[in-house]
């Protein structure tokens, strides 16, 4: 069964006929060609598919696209502005918070959701917030350093 | 996933009509964090999926000093952790929700889903039962209310009938102090191997009302009524708390599984009930 839905992704409105079985992650990657959100565990545990939907961080592999008709989605492709990396992306690069990079888009989006709500988290708050993102390179120390450097850099 | 018909009703009546027409072969989806897992793994192959997220009647979040708190089935775990009303009047619900899953899953997962999936380890069940919450169920033939303590009938099973939806949970005005303690091998992103909610209301140094509700150690969330009754009318002491914790551990019937051995769960029931009572009663 196909359903007509509208999604606003990174500011652009899209009308799409989607198979009801498709997840939001499927639609972002296969229909819209946005490969930033990654399929890791496909069960909501690893956070590699994290995007921001209507202002909240979500695992896009655990959402039927048809359920999210009308939603505003922000993916990692939408965070850099005018060719400039977002401060979170720059901090991850500068602090070495990237190794293989597979988990990075999910981290960028969940860190953005954290700092949008709480611009100055404690390290413990940042670690708790990021519990839903796994880095198989286990580079957590550098990722947390990056979060804290962005938090310190804003006032 | 197998293919299915997908519906997004805009009203409660429309949803109930579809549920009734489909005669139990429709899966209700809200957050989807449990349902989609089972559909992806082919454990569930519903012929229809009914998205209830657009139904305004399921969105209550209000408080009245006589009636108490109305929590719509669509209240997300994130809503529970953020709502000033809940943080202020029912902090145990905010903290229990905050112990579940991840920030991303809490944005999706709902109160209704946590209860209707009827997992013995559902973290919201013990604190809500300890608060004497009532489930409001609705079908085409009308509404009925049932104490949440009687809602669960087994792992994955509840009193919810074909054609019936959980509309909301009603929690009486807060009385006494309530705590929920969860034990899981990992600090985050883990399922409880033991959950324990305690609520104690005291007057003049004596216990007026006690609630002790255990999660993940029986086929359903378990009220330990014998211990509740033995505490009521008594003055709390270290010894009476130790005794209550010990009897609570004996009252439950946990299984051994991949997460924990049964004997360990029993030991942890004793520890959590003791700590919970010490926190709210002394």
XYZ file of N, CA, C and O in Angstrom, chain A residues 4-65:
248
model
N 0.427 8.967 0.089
C 1.017 10.249 -0.294
C 1.351 11.034 0.975
O 0.478 11.247 1.823
N 2.606 11.414 1.132
C 2.990 12.207 2.304
C 3.802 13.431 1.882
O 4.366 13.472 0.783
N 3.812 14.385 2.774
C 4.661 15.561 2.588
C 5.684 15.580 3.712
O 5.332 15.422 4.873
N 6.940 15.732 3.353
C 7.987 15.878 4.365
C 8.781 17.131 4.034
O 9.104 17.369 2.863
N 9.073 17.919 5.043
C 9.991 19.035 4.838
C 11.344 18.597 5.377
O 11.486 18.340 6.568
N 12.295 18.468 4.460
C 13.605 17.957 4.858
C 14.646 19.039 4.595
O 14.809 19.495 3.448
N 15.329 19.454 5.635
C 16.340 20.510 5.540
C 15.784 21.740 4.828
O 16.465 22.376 4.020
N 14.523 22.043 5.099
C 13.894 23.244 4.567
C 13.174 23.064 3.239
O 12.427 23.946 2.816
N 13.398 21.920 2.570
C 12.742 21.698 1.280
C 11.535 20.781 1.443
O 11.655 19.706 2.037
N 10.390 21.199 0.890
C 9.183 20.370 0.974
C 9.215 19.315 -0.126
O 9.569 19.611 -1.278
N 8.878 18.087 0.222
C 8.826 16.994 -0.746
C 7.476 16.309 -0.654
O 7.028 15.984 0.443
N 6.835 16.075 -1.810
C 5.648 15.225 -1.836
C 6.076 13.869 -2.350
O 6.710 13.764 -3.412
N 5.750 12.840 -1.603
C 6.258 11.515 -1.948
C 5.164 10.471 -1.827
O 4.360 10.516 -0.891
N 5.156 9.526 -2.772
C 4.330 8.326 -2.602
C 5.211 7.277 -1.955
O 6.168 6.821 -2.572
N 4.921 6.919 -0.728
C 5.800 5.951 -0.068
C 5.029 4.673 0.245
O 3.857 4.700 0.611
N 5.723 3.563 0.097
C 5.206 2.274 0.554
C 5.088 2.371 2.079
O 5.997 2.875 2.743
N 3.977 1.896 2.614
C 3.738 2.030 4.057
C 4.811 1.335 4.884
O 4.998 1.651 6.054
N 5.529 0.381 4.272
C 6.558 -0.337 5.038
C 7.853 0.452 5.173
O 8.731 0.068 5.952
N 8.005 1.514 4.402
C 9.279 2.234 4.415
C 9.450 3.051 5.687
O 8.538 3.747 6.126
N 10.634 2.955 6.262
C 10.926 3.801 7.418
C 11.357 5.184 6.929
O 11.685 5.371 5.747
N 11.380 6.125 7.880
C 11.874 7.459 7.517
C 13.306 7.352 6.995
O 13.684 8.029 6.032
N 14.102 6.479 7.616
C 15.490 6.292 7.167
C 15.536 5.813 5.713
O 16.310 6.339 4.906
N 14.677 4.836 5.368
C 14.610 4.352 3.976
C 14.323 5.509 3.027
O 14.941 5.629 1.961
N 13.347 6.339 3.392
C 12.918 7.416 2.500
C 14.022 8.457 2.340
O 14.302 8.924 1.233
N 14.682 8.802 3.443
C 15.765 9.785 3.356
C 16.868 9.278 2.425
O 17.345 10.003 1.551
N 17.230 8.021 2.611
C 18.368 7.482 1.853
C 17.989 7.126 0.413
O 18.686 7.498 -0.532
N 16.869 6.388 0.252
C 16.569 5.804 -1.057
C 15.715 6.702 -1.941
O 15.833 6.649 -3.163
N 14.837 7.481 -1.354
C 13.971 8.355 -2.167
C 14.621 9.724 -2.349
O 14.516 10.325 -3.408
N 15.220 10.248 -1.288
C 15.744 11.614 -1.352
C 17.258 11.661 -1.554
O 17.834 12.739 -1.698
N 17.914 10.502 -1.528
C 19.354 10.471 -1.785
C 20.191 11.110 -0.699
O 21.345 11.487 -0.937
N 19.621 11.246 0.486
C 20.391 11.823 1.595
C 21.021 10.670 2.382
O 20.357 9.982 3.143
N 22.314 10.458 2.154
C 22.981 9.272 2.701
C 23.624 9.526 4.062
O 24.356 8.688 4.572
N 23.388 10.703 4.639
C 24.049 11.040 5.900
C 23.567 10.204 7.066
O 24.371 9.733 7.873
N 22.271 10.001 7.177
C 21.753 9.149 8.249
C 22.071 7.704 7.880
O 21.768 7.263 6.778
N 22.738 7.001 8.794
C 23.243 5.661 8.475
C 22.402 4.567 9.102
O 21.854 4.751 10.188
N 22.340 3.422 8.400
C 21.676 2.259 8.964
C 22.724 1.424 9.703
O 23.568 0.793 9.078
N 22.672 1.460 11.034
C 23.603 0.665 11.830
C 22.915 -0.602 12.282
O 22.919 -1.615 11.594
N 22.257 -0.519 13.434
C 21.619 -1.713 14.007
C 20.235 -1.958 13.421
O 19.725 -3.060 13.486
N 19.601 -0.933 12.890
C 18.230 -1.010 12.365
C 17.226 -1.410 13.448
O 16.185 -1.979 13.157
N 17.567 -1.128 14.705
C 16.621 -1.461 15.772
C 16.574 -0.397 16.873
O 16.118 -0.665 17.978
N 17.060 0.801 16.579
C 16.907 1.900 17.534
C 17.922 1.918 18.658
O 17.775 2.668 19.608
N 18.962 1.080 18.555
C 19.937 1.011 19.653
C 21.183 1.857 19.414
O 21.770 2.352 20.366
N 21.616 1.995 18.147
C 22.970 2.518 17.922
C 22.999 4.012 17.635
O 24.040 4.645 17.783
N 21.883 4.587 17.197
C 21.824 6.034 17.014
C 22.460 6.550 15.733
O 22.462 7.765 15.492
N 22.971 5.665 14.873
C 23.628 6.136 13.639
C 22.632 6.794 12.683
O 23.016 7.557 11.807
N 21.356 6.489 12.840
C 20.318 7.026 11.947
C 19.639 8.261 12.535
O 18.610 8.690 12.027
N 20.220 8.835 13.611
C 19.555 9.940 14.298
C 19.364 11.151 13.385
O 20.300 11.605 12.715
N 18.132 11.647 13.350
C 17.823 12.929 12.711
C 16.999 13.724 13.726
O 16.655 13.208 14.798
N 16.690 14.973 13.391
C 15.842 15.767 14.278
C 14.495 15.918 13.582
O 14.423 16.403 12.451
N 13.436 15.430 14.237
C 12.088 15.500 13.670
C 11.245 16.400 14.559
O 11.126 16.150 15.756
N 10.681 17.451 13.964
C 9.879 18.417 14.723
C 10.594 18.827 16.017
O 9.997 18.905 17.090
N 11.904 19.063 15.895
C 12.677 19.597 17.014
C 13.207 18.568 17.997
O 13.884 18.934 18.949
N 12.924 17.276 17.778
C 13.368 16.272 18.742
C 14.272 15.238 18.067
O 14.009 14.829 16.938
N 15.320 14.808 18.784
C 16.190 13.787 18.190
C 15.467 12.444 18.158
O 14.825 12.064 19.139
N 15.562 11.746 17.045
C 14.842 10.473 16.895
C 15.690 9.494 16.078
O 16.529 9.906 15.277
N 15.448 8.209 16.297
C 16.092 7.178 15.490
C 15.191 6.923 14.276
O 14.125 6.330 14.400
N 15.655 7.361 13.104
C 14.776 7.339 11.929
C 14.520 5.925 11.422
O 13.613 5.714 10.618
N 15.286 4.941 11.895
C 15.035 3.557 11.482
C 13.808 2.992 12.177
O 13.299 1.953 11.783
N 13.345 3.642 13.242
C 12.221 3.119 14.019
C 10.956 3.940 13.790
O 10.078 3.978 14.642
N 10.866 4.601 12.633
C 9.695 5.427 12.330
C 9.176 5.055 10.950
O 9.945 5.051 9.983
N 7.891 4.770 10.836
C 7.308 4.592 9.504
C 7.140 5.972 8.892
O 6.531 6.862 9.507
N 7.663 6.161 7.691
C 7.557 7.477 7.050
C 6.098 7.912 6.970
O 5.769 9.088 7.172
